[in-house]
PDB file of C-alpha atoms in Angstrom:
ATOM      1  CA  MET A 227     138.924  63.036  36.575  1.00  0.00           C
ATOM      2  CA  LEU A 228     139.477  65.364  39.521  1.00  0.00           C
ATOM      3  CA  ARG A 229     141.937  67.403  37.453  1.00  0.00           C
ATOM      4  CA  LEU A 230     139.202  67.989  34.882  1.00  0.00           C
ATOM      5  CA  PHE A 231     137.118  69.846  37.464  1.00  0.00           C
ATOM      6  CA  GLU A 232     139.918  71.823  39.100  1.00  0.00           C
ATOM      7  CA  GLY A 233     140.197  75.451  38.089  1.00  0.00           C
ATOM      8  CA  HIS A 234     136.517  75.769  37.169  1.00  0.00           C
ATOM      9  CA  ARG A 235     134.011  77.766  39.176  1.00  0.00           C
ATOM     10  CA  LEU A 236     131.074  75.378  39.362  1.00  0.00           C
ATOM     11  CA  THR A 237     127.641  76.017  40.814  1.00  0.00           C
ATOM     12  CA  PRO A 238     126.349  73.765  43.622  1.00  0.00           C
ATOM     13  CA  THR A 239     124.265  71.828  41.058  1.00  0.00           C
ATOM     14  CA  GLN A 240     127.286  71.371  38.814  1.00  0.00           C
ATOM     15  CA  ARG A 241     129.383  70.190  41.745  1.00  0.00           C
ATOM     16  CA  ARG A 242     126.723  67.584  42.491  1.00  0.00           C
ATOM     17  CA  ILE A 243     127.143  66.299  38.936  1.00  0.00           C
ATOM     18  CA  ALA A 244     130.929  66.302  39.339  1.00  0.00           C
ATOM     19  CA  HIS A 245     130.666  64.339  42.576  1.00  0.00           C
ATOM     20  CA  CYS A 246     128.420  61.808  40.862  1.00  0.00           C
ATOM     21  CA  LEU A 247     130.957  61.334  38.064  1.00  0.00           C
ATOM     22  CA  VAL A 248     133.734  60.819  40.602  1.00  0.00           C
ATOM     23  CA  ARG A 249     131.688  58.266  42.514  1.00  0.00           C
ATOM     24  CA  ARG A 250     130.799  56.443  39.282  1.00  0.00           C
ATOM     25  CA  ALA A 251     134.191  56.878  37.630  1.00  0.00           C
ATOM     26  CA  ALA A 252     134.144  53.420  36.068  1.00  0.00           C
ATOM     27  CA  ASP A 253     130.734  54.013  34.468  1.00  0.00           C
ATOM     28  CA  ALA A 254     131.084  57.737  33.729  1.00  0.00           C
ATOM     29  CA  PRO A 255     132.359  57.413  30.128  1.00  0.00           C
ATOM     30  CA  PHE A 256     129.297  55.351  29.207  1.00  0.00           C
ATOM     31  CA  LEU A 257     126.475  57.247  30.917  1.00  0.00           C
ATOM     32  CA  SER A 258     123.998  59.199  28.818  1.00  0.00           C
ATOM     33  CA  SER A 259     123.104  62.717  29.894  1.00  0.00           C
ATOM     34  CA  VAL A 260     119.700  61.482  31.031  1.00  0.00           C
ATOM     35  CA  GLU A 261     121.237  58.682  33.100  1.00  0.00           C
ATOM     36  CA  LEU A 262     123.742  61.047  34.686  1.00  0.00           C
ATOM     37  CA  ALA A 263     120.980  63.535  35.463  1.00  0.00           C
ATOM     38  CA  GLU A 264     118.952  60.837  37.211  1.00  0.00           C
ATOM     39  CA  LEU A 265     121.940  59.607  39.215  1.00  0.00           C
ATOM     40  CA  ALA A 266     122.868  63.139  40.302  1.00  0.00           C
ATOM     41  CA  GLY A 267     119.286  64.198  40.954  1.00  0.00           C
ATOM     42  CA  VAL A 268     119.398  67.131  38.549  1.00  0.00           C
ATOM     43  CA  SER A 269     117.782  68.038  35.241  1.00  0.00           C
ATOM     44  CA  GLN A 270     119.167  66.945  31.882  1.00  0.00           C
ATOM     45  CA  PRO A 271     119.797  70.587  30.801  1.00  0.00           C
ATOM     46  CA  SER A 272     121.903  70.994  33.954  1.00  0.00           C
ATOM     47  CA  VAL A 273     124.163  68.200  32.704  1.00  0.00           C
ATOM     48  CA  THR A 274     124.568  69.997  29.380  1.00  0.00           C
ATOM     49  CA  ARG A 275     125.395  73.290  31.115  1.00  0.00           C
ATOM     50  CA  PHE A 276     127.883  71.414  33.293  1.00  0.00           C
ATOM     51  CA  ALA A 277     129.729  70.129  30.221  1.00  0.00           C
ATOM     52  CA  VAL A 278     129.791  73.614  28.691  1.00  0.00           C
ATOM     53  CA  ALA A 279     131.131  75.062  31.961  1.00  0.00           C
ATOM     54  CA  LEU A 280     134.063  72.651  31.640  1.00  0.00           C
ATOM     55  CA  GLY A 281     134.824  73.970  28.156  1.00  0.00           C
ATOM     56  CA  PHE A 282     133.131  71.304  26.008  1.00  0.00           C
ATOM     57  CA  ASP A 283     130.608  71.890  23.226  1.00  0.00           C
ATOM     58  CA  GLY A 284     128.125  69.682  25.039  1.00  0.00           C
ATOM     59  CA  TYR A 285     127.783  66.514  27.034  1.00  0.00           C
ATOM     60  CA  PRO A 286     128.673  64.157  24.109  1.00  0.00           C
ATOM     61  CA  ALA A 287     132.043  65.939  23.810  1.00  0.00           C
ATOM     62  CA  LEU A 288     132.628  65.543  27.546  1.00  0.00           C
ATOM     63  CA  ARG A 289     131.750  61.857  27.387  1.00  0.00           C
ATOM     64  CA  ARG A 290     134.160  61.329  24.469  1.00  0.00           C
ATOM     65  CA  HIS A 291     136.880  62.996  26.501  1.00  0.00           C
ATOM     66  CA  LEU A 292     136.175  60.732  29.462  1.00  0.00           C
ATOM     67  CA  ARG A 293     136.436  57.689  27.200  1.00  0.00           C
ATOM     68  CA  GLU A 294     139.764  58.918  25.812  1.00  0.00           C
ATOM     69  CA  VAL A 295     141.307  59.416  29.231  1.00  0.00           C
ATOM     70  CA  ALA A 296     139.833  56.272  30.788  1.00  0.00           C
ATOM     71  CA  PRO A 297     142.473  53.637  31.625  1.00  0.00           C
ATOM     72  CA  ALA A 298     142.909  51.173  28.767  1.00  0.00           C
ATOM     73  CA  GLY A 299     143.411  48.204  31.048  1.00  0.00           C
ATOM     74  CA  ARG A 300     143.662  47.162  34.637  1.00  0.00           C
ATOM     75  CA  GLY A 301     147.046  47.787  36.192  1.00  0.00           C
ATOM     76  CA  PRO A 302     148.032  47.342  39.813  1.00  0.00           C
ATOM     77  CA  ALA A 303     145.116  48.288  42.011  1.00  0.00           C
ATOM     78  CA  ALA A 304     145.456  51.867  43.177  1.00  0.00           C
ATOM     79  CA  PRO A 305     144.245  52.886  46.622  1.00  0.00           C
ATOM     80  CA  ARG A 306     140.635  53.974  46.420  1.00  0.00           C
ATOM     81  CA  VAL A 307     140.174  57.647  47.218  1.00  0.00           C
ATOM     82  CA  ASN A 308     136.635  58.868  47.816  1.00  0.00           C
ATOM     83  CA  GLU A 309     135.295  62.335  47.108  1.00  0.00           C
ATOM     84  CA  TYR A 310     135.787  63.486  50.699  1.00  0.00           C
ATOM     85  CA  GLN A 311     139.443  62.492  50.660  1.00  0.00           C
ATOM     86  CA  GLN A 312     139.835  64.247  47.322  1.00  0.00           C
ATOM     87  CA  ALA A 313     138.408  67.438  48.807  1.00  0.00           C
ATOM     88  CA  VAL A 314     140.870  67.253  51.710  1.00  0.00           C
ATOM     89  CA  GLN A 315     143.767  66.590  49.345  1.00  0.00           C
ATOM     90  CA  ALA A 316     142.757  69.592  47.256  1.00  0.00           C
ATOM     91  CA  GLU A 317     142.817  71.782  50.382  1.00  0.00           C
ATOM     92  CA  ILE A 318     146.262  70.444  51.232  1.00  0.00           C
ATOM     93  CA  GLU A 319     147.392  71.534  47.775  1.00  0.00           C
ATOM     94  CA  ASN A 320     145.907  74.999  48.397  1.00  0.00           C
ATOM     95  CA  LEU A 321     147.936  75.236  51.603  1.00  0.00           C
ATOM     96  CA  ARG A 322     151.082  74.094  49.786  1.00  0.00           C
ATOM     97  CA  HIS A 323     150.513  76.812  47.205  1.00  0.00           C
ATOM     98  CA  LEU A 324     150.067  79.380  49.968  1.00  0.00           C
ATOM     99  CA  ALA A 325     153.302  78.198  51.585  1.00  0.00           C
ATOM    100  CA  ALA A 326     155.084  78.718  48.265  1.00  0.00           C
ATOM    101  CA  LEU A 327     153.707  82.266  47.991  1.00  0.00           C
ATOM    102  CA  LEU A 328     154.876  83.031  51.532  1.00  0.00           C
ATOM    103  CA  ALA A 329     158.442  82.235  50.491  1.00  0.00           C
ATOM    104  CA  ASP A 330     158.487  85.964  49.783  1.00  0.00           C
ATOM    105  CA  PRO A 331     157.332  87.434  53.111  1.00  0.00           C
ATOM    106  CA  ALA A 332     157.525  91.051  51.957  1.00  0.00           C
ATOM    107  CA  PRO A 333     153.814  91.498  51.006  1.00  0.00           C
ATOM    108  CA  VAL A 334     152.614  90.038  54.310  1.00  0.00           C
ATOM    109  CA  ALA A 335     155.171  92.079  56.268  1.00  0.00           C
ATOM    110  CA  ARG A 336     153.971  95.240  54.535  1.00  0.00           C
ATOM    111  CA  ALA A 337     150.359  94.341  55.247  1.00  0.00           C
ATOM    112  CA  GLY A 338     151.169  93.720  58.905  1.00  0.00           C
ATOM    113  CA  ARG A 339     152.745  97.158  59.260  1.00  0.00           C
ATOM    114  CA  LEU A 340     149.751  98.843  57.634  1.00  0.00           C
ATOM    115  CA  LEU A 341     147.261  96.974  59.826  1.00  0.00           C
ATOM    116  CA  ALA A 342     149.196  97.682  63.021  1.00  0.00           C
ATOM    117  CA  ALA A 343     149.400 101.397  62.244  1.00  0.00           C
ATOM    118  CA  SER A 344     145.704 101.860  61.466  1.00  0.00           C
ATOM    119  CA  ARG A 345     143.805 103.162  64.512  1.00  0.00           C
ATOM    120  CA  PRO A 346     141.000 102.144  64.274  1.00  0.00           C
ATOM    121  CA  LEU A 347     141.313  99.075  62.045  1.00  0.00           C
ATOM    122  CA  PRO A 348     138.173  98.233  60.015  1.00  0.00           C
ATOM    123  CA  VAL A 349     137.880  94.575  58.940  1.00  0.00           C
ATOM    124  CA  LEU A 350     135.399  93.827  56.160  1.00  0.00           C
ATOM    125  CA  GLY A 351     133.890  90.456  55.286  1.00  0.00           C
ATOM    126  CA  LEU A 352     130.408  89.838  53.917  1.00  0.00           C
ATOM    127  CA  ARG A 353     128.441  86.603  53.467  1.00  0.00           C
ATOM    128  CA  ALA A 354     130.791  83.636  52.995  1.00  0.00           C
ATOM    129  CA  ALA A 355     133.764  85.767  54.055  1.00  0.00           C
ATOM    130  CA  GLY A 356     132.066  86.778  57.301  1.00  0.00           C
ATOM    131  CA  PRO A 357     133.583  83.948  59.386  1.00  0.00           C
ATOM    132  CA  GLN A 358     137.088  84.834  58.183  1.00  0.00           C
ATOM    133  CA  ALA A 359     136.615  88.513  59.031  1.00  0.00           C
ATOM    134  CA  ARG A 360     135.072  87.730  62.436  1.00  0.00           C
ATOM    135  CA  GLY A 361     137.864  85.307  63.312  1.00  0.00           C
ATOM    136  CA  PHE A 362     140.521  87.843  62.390  1.00  0.00           C
ATOM    137  CA  ALA A 363     138.766  90.649  64.261  1.00  0.00           C
ATOM    138  CA  TYR A 364     138.297  88.499  67.373  1.00  0.00           C
ATOM    139  CA  PHE A 365     141.994  87.736  67.733  1.00  0.00           C
ATOM    140  CA  ALA A 366     143.176  91.131  66.475  1.00  0.00           C
ATOM    141  CA  ALA A 367     141.170  92.860  69.216  1.00  0.00           C
ATOM    142  CA  LYS A 368     143.349  91.104  71.806  1.00  0.00           C
ATOM    143  CA  VAL A 369     146.406  93.034  70.662  1.00  0.00           C
ATOM    144  CA  HIS A 370     145.036  96.006  68.686  1.00  0.00           C
ATOM    145  CA  PRO A 371     143.316  98.812  70.630  1.00  0.00           C
ATOM    146  CA  ASP A 372     140.470  99.458  68.159  1.00  0.00           C
ATOM    147  CA  VAL A 373     139.254  96.824  65.694  1.00  0.00           C
ATOM    148  CA  ARG A 374     135.947  97.456  63.919  1.00  0.00           C
ATOM    149  CA  LEU A 375     134.235  94.497  62.267  1.00  0.00           C
ATOM    150  CA  LEU A 376     132.205  95.273  59.149  1.00  0.00           C
ATOM    151  CA  ASP A 377     130.266  92.085  58.461  1.00  0.00           C
ATOM    152  CA  GLU A 378     126.886  93.496  57.445  1.00  0.00           C
ATOM    153  CA  GLY A 379     126.144  95.089  54.099  1.00  0.00           C
ATOM    154  CA  GLY A 380     123.485  97.620  53.262  1.00  0.00           C
ATOM    155  CA  THR A 381     123.263 101.365  53.403  1.00  0.00           C
ATOM    156  CA  MET A 382     125.132 101.622  56.713  1.00  0.00           C
ATOM    157  CA  LEU A 383     128.358 100.127  55.335  1.00  0.00           C
ATOM    158  CA  ALA A 384     129.576 103.386  53.795  1.00  0.00           C
ATOM    159  CA  ASP A 385     128.649 105.249  56.987  1.00  0.00           C
ATOM    160  CA  ARG A 386     130.734 102.838  59.083  1.00  0.00           C
ATOM    161  CA  ILE A 387     133.701 103.294  56.737  1.00  0.00           C
ATOM    162  CA  ASP A 388     133.301 107.066  57.038  1.00  0.00           C
ATOM    163  CA  ALA A 389     133.196 106.775  60.836  1.00  0.00           C
ATOM    164  CA  ALA A 390     136.421 104.760  60.833  1.00  0.00           C
ATOM    165  CA  VAL A 391     138.121 107.346  58.621  1.00  0.00           C
ATOM    166  CA  ARG A 392     136.982 110.207  60.865  1.00  0.00           C
ATOM    167  CA  ALA A 393     138.361 108.323  63.866  1.00  0.00           C
ATOM    168  CA  GLY A 394     141.785 108.105  62.215  1.00  0.00           C
ATOM    169  CA  ALA A 395     141.815 104.821  60.268  1.00  0.00           C
ATOM    170  CA  SER A 396     144.481 104.581  57.588  1.00  0.00           C
ATOM    171  CA  ALA A 397     143.903 101.018  56.296  1.00  0.00           C
ATOM    172  CA  LEU A 398     141.110  98.514  55.787  1.00  0.00           C
ATOM    173  CA  LEU A 399     141.429  94.735  55.689  1.00  0.00           C
ATOM    174  CA  CYS A 400     138.945  92.873  53.498  1.00  0.00           C
ATOM    175  CA  PHE A 401     138.241  89.165  53.130  1.00  0.00           C
ATOM    176  CA  ALA A 402     136.580  88.596  49.740  1.00  0.00           C
ATOM    177  CA  LEU A 403     135.653  84.999  48.969  1.00  0.00           C
ATOM    178  CA  PRO A 404     133.398  83.566  46.260  1.00  0.00           C
ATOM    179  CA  ARG A 405     130.739  84.488  45.639  1.00  0.00           C
ATOM    180  CA  HIS A 406     131.054  87.873  47.256  1.00  0.00           C
ATOM    181  CA  PRO A 407     128.282  90.408  46.640  1.00  0.00           C
ATOM    182  CA  ARG A 408     128.793  93.360  44.359  1.00  0.00           C
ATOM    183  CA  GLU A 409     128.709  95.710  47.337  1.00  0.00           C
ATOM    184  CA  VAL A 410     132.112  94.387  48.455  1.00  0.00           C
ATOM    185  CA  VAL A 411     133.689  95.913  45.347  1.00  0.00           C
ATOM    186  CA  GLU A 412     131.676  99.075  45.881  1.00  0.00           C
ATOM    187  CA  ALA A 413     132.776  99.245  49.524  1.00  0.00           C
ATOM    188  CA  LEU A 414     136.446  98.890  48.582  1.00  0.00           C
ATOM    189  CA  GLU A 415     136.104 101.565  45.927  1.00  0.00           C
ATOM    190  CA  TYR A 416     134.481 103.824  48.519  1.00  0.00           C
ATOM    191  CA  ALA A 417     137.205 103.075  51.071  1.00  0.00           C
ATOM    192  CA  GLN A 418     139.966 103.962  48.627  1.00  0.00           C
ATOM    193  CA  ALA A 419     138.198 107.199  47.689  1.00  0.00           C
ATOM    194  CA  ALA A 420     138.012 108.000  51.408  1.00  0.00           C
ATOM    195  CA  GLY A 421     141.798 107.653  51.647  1.00  0.00           C
ATOM    196  CA  LEU A 422     142.139 104.170  53.151  1.00  0.00           C
ATOM    197  CA  THR A 423     144.805 101.721  52.035  1.00  0.00           C
ATOM    198  CA  VAL A 424     142.914  98.547  51.121  1.00  0.00           C
ATOM    199  CA  ILE A 425     144.465  95.157  51.896  1.00  0.00           C
ATOM    200  CA  THR A 426     142.455  92.235  50.537  1.00  0.00           C
ATOM    201  CA  VAL A 427     142.588  88.488  51.052  1.00  0.00           C
ATOM    202  CA  ALA A 428     140.922  86.956  47.983  1.00  0.00           C
ATOM    203  CA  ASP A 429     140.711  83.542  46.359  1.00  0.00           C
ATOM    204  CA  SER A 430     142.651  84.711  43.305  1.00  0.00           C
ATOM    205  CA  ALA A 431     144.947  87.511  42.221  1.00  0.00           C
ATOM    206  CA  PHE A 432     142.484  88.063  39.368  1.00  0.00           C
ATOM    207  CA  ALA A 433     139.367  88.382  41.546  1.00  0.00           C
ATOM    208  CA  PRO A 434     137.108  91.379  40.805  1.00  0.00           C
ATOM    209  CA  VAL A 435     138.273  93.049  44.022  1.00  0.00           C
ATOM    210  CA  ALA A 436     141.846  93.223  42.727  1.00  0.00           C
ATOM    211  CA  GLY A 437     141.152  96.469  40.885  1.00  0.00           C
ATOM    212  CA  HIS A 438     140.145  98.164  44.143  1.00  0.00           C
ATOM    213  CA  SER A 439     142.887  96.798  46.406  1.00  0.00           C
ATOM    214  CA  ASP A 440     146.233  98.418  47.128  1.00  0.00           C
ATOM    215  CA  LEU A 441     147.642  95.085  48.297  1.00  0.00           C
ATOM    216  CA  LEU A 442     145.995  91.797  47.345  1.00  0.00           C
ATOM    217  CA  LEU A 443     147.035  88.546  49.012  1.00  0.00           C
ATOM    218  CA  PRO A 444     145.680  85.423  47.256  1.00  0.00           C
ATOM    219  CA  ALA A 445     144.638  82.234  49.031  1.00  0.00           C
ATOM    220  CA  ALA A 446     142.658  79.691  47.040  1.00  0.00           C
ATOM    221  CA  VAL A 447     139.410  78.212  48.305  1.00  0.00           C
ATOM    222  CA  GLY A 448     138.531  74.539  47.988  1.00  0.00           C
ATOM    223  CA  THR A 449     135.796  73.700  45.491  1.00  0.00           C
ATOM    224  CA  GLY A 450     135.667  69.926  45.882  1.00  0.00           C
ATOM    225  CA  LEU A 451     132.503  69.940  47.988  1.00  0.00           C
ATOM    226  CA  VAL A 452     129.082  71.441  47.378  1.00  0.00           C
ATOM    227  CA  PHE A 453     130.096  74.527  49.385  1.00  0.00           C
ATOM    228  CA  ASP A 454     133.528  76.179  49.217  1.00  0.00           C
ATOM    229  CA  THR A 455     136.083  75.500  51.933  1.00  0.00           C
ATOM    230  CA  ALA A 456     138.441  78.232  53.094  1.00  0.00           C
ATOM    231  CA  CYS A 457     141.380  76.643  54.932  1.00  0.00           C
ATOM    232  CA  ALA A 458     144.011  78.655  53.040  1.00  0.00           C
ATOM    233  CA  PRO A 459     142.280  82.057  53.533  1.00  0.00           C
ATOM    234  CA  MET A 460     141.895  81.286  57.252  1.00  0.00           C
ATOM    235  CA  MET A 461     145.594  80.371  57.502  1.00  0.00           C
ATOM    236  CA  LEU A 462     146.568  83.534  55.659  1.00  0.00           C
ATOM    237  CA  GLY A 463     144.459  85.534  58.094  1.00  0.00           C
ATOM    238  CA  ARG A 464     146.415  84.036  61.010  1.00  0.00           C
ATOM    239  CA  VAL A 465     149.680  84.830  59.240  1.00  0.00           C
ATOM    240  CA  LEU A 466     148.524  88.440  58.875  1.00  0.00           C
ATOM    241  CA  LEU A 467     147.734  88.504  62.590  1.00  0.00           C
ATOM    242  CA  GLU A 468     151.266  87.331  63.346  1.00  0.00           C
ATOM    243  CA  SER A 469     152.715  89.984  61.079  1.00  0.00           C
ATOM    244  CA  MET A 470     150.494  92.655  62.616  1.00  0.00           C
ATOM    245  CA  CYS A 471     151.675  91.682  66.112  1.00  0.00           C
ATOM    246  CA  ASP A 472     155.239  92.295  64.972  1.00  0.00           C
ATOM    247  CA  GLY A 473     154.222  95.907  64.329  1.00  0.00           C
ATOM    248  CA  ILE A 474     152.600  96.438  67.749  1.00  0.00           C
ATOM    249  CA  PRO A 475     155.406  96.832  70.306  1.00  0.00           C
ATOM    250  CA  ASP A 476     153.529  95.539  73.347  1.00  0.00           C
ATOM    251  CA  ALA A 477     151.441  92.887  71.544  1.00  0.00           C
ATOM    252  CA  GLN A 478     153.317  89.959  73.058  1.00  0.00           C
ATOM    253  CA  ALA A 479     152.843  91.297  76.558  1.00  0.00           C
ATOM    254  CA  ARG A 480     149.029  91.415  76.280  1.00  0.00           C
ATOM    255  CA  PRO A 481     146.890  88.518  77.507  1.00  0.00           C
ATOM    256  CA  VAL A 482     145.449  86.459  74.644  1.00  0.00           C
ATOM    257  CA  ASP A 483     143.219  84.008  76.491  1.00  0.00           C
TER     258      ASP A 483
END
């Protein structure tokens, strides 16, 4: 059942329905939409929209699918895995996928050189991506002489990008995670027009920010809980820090406490 939900961008309400189905896996193929709505604490139309979001014509089609894939009989008892364990396992898979992508280190090495050479170095991350940007900026400032965190949107964002360009910036690092605001795309477009090379960490190579990034590095987010988890983007940020340090000659000699 978990595989049915993977690869779909579900709203918090829809994830609540998905969690309910996982918890009631044995009963799921036999629940009516009204019963499922009551168990999940949502409205009946939300259950219908959930089924459509998964690619079905409606909830009856989803229920038929669940009946078709339900085990026909009882085999050897499999270890019970709850929804929290499933979320952790999904994040482990995201990290495995990131490890596979890093088998080719060239994109990260290129990004590291660009970040190390940019003086100052603006780091952009709004809303859900704010913690990733702040974490990167915090550690980067220990080895880079001028890191400028851009974690607030609004009318001043373009002014801060302009200030970085006037000070000599040549690149901008952006963390763009779902559901990033439209102004992230606008900020990247503005940064490119101002002459900055844009390096973006995003949840997918097909994210909307891809069209305004000179180098996009994908790292999937976990969607198994009500709110996204970002273990892979955080790990990729640390990898970028390592690569950036390789491009700063005296980085290893600086204190990092």
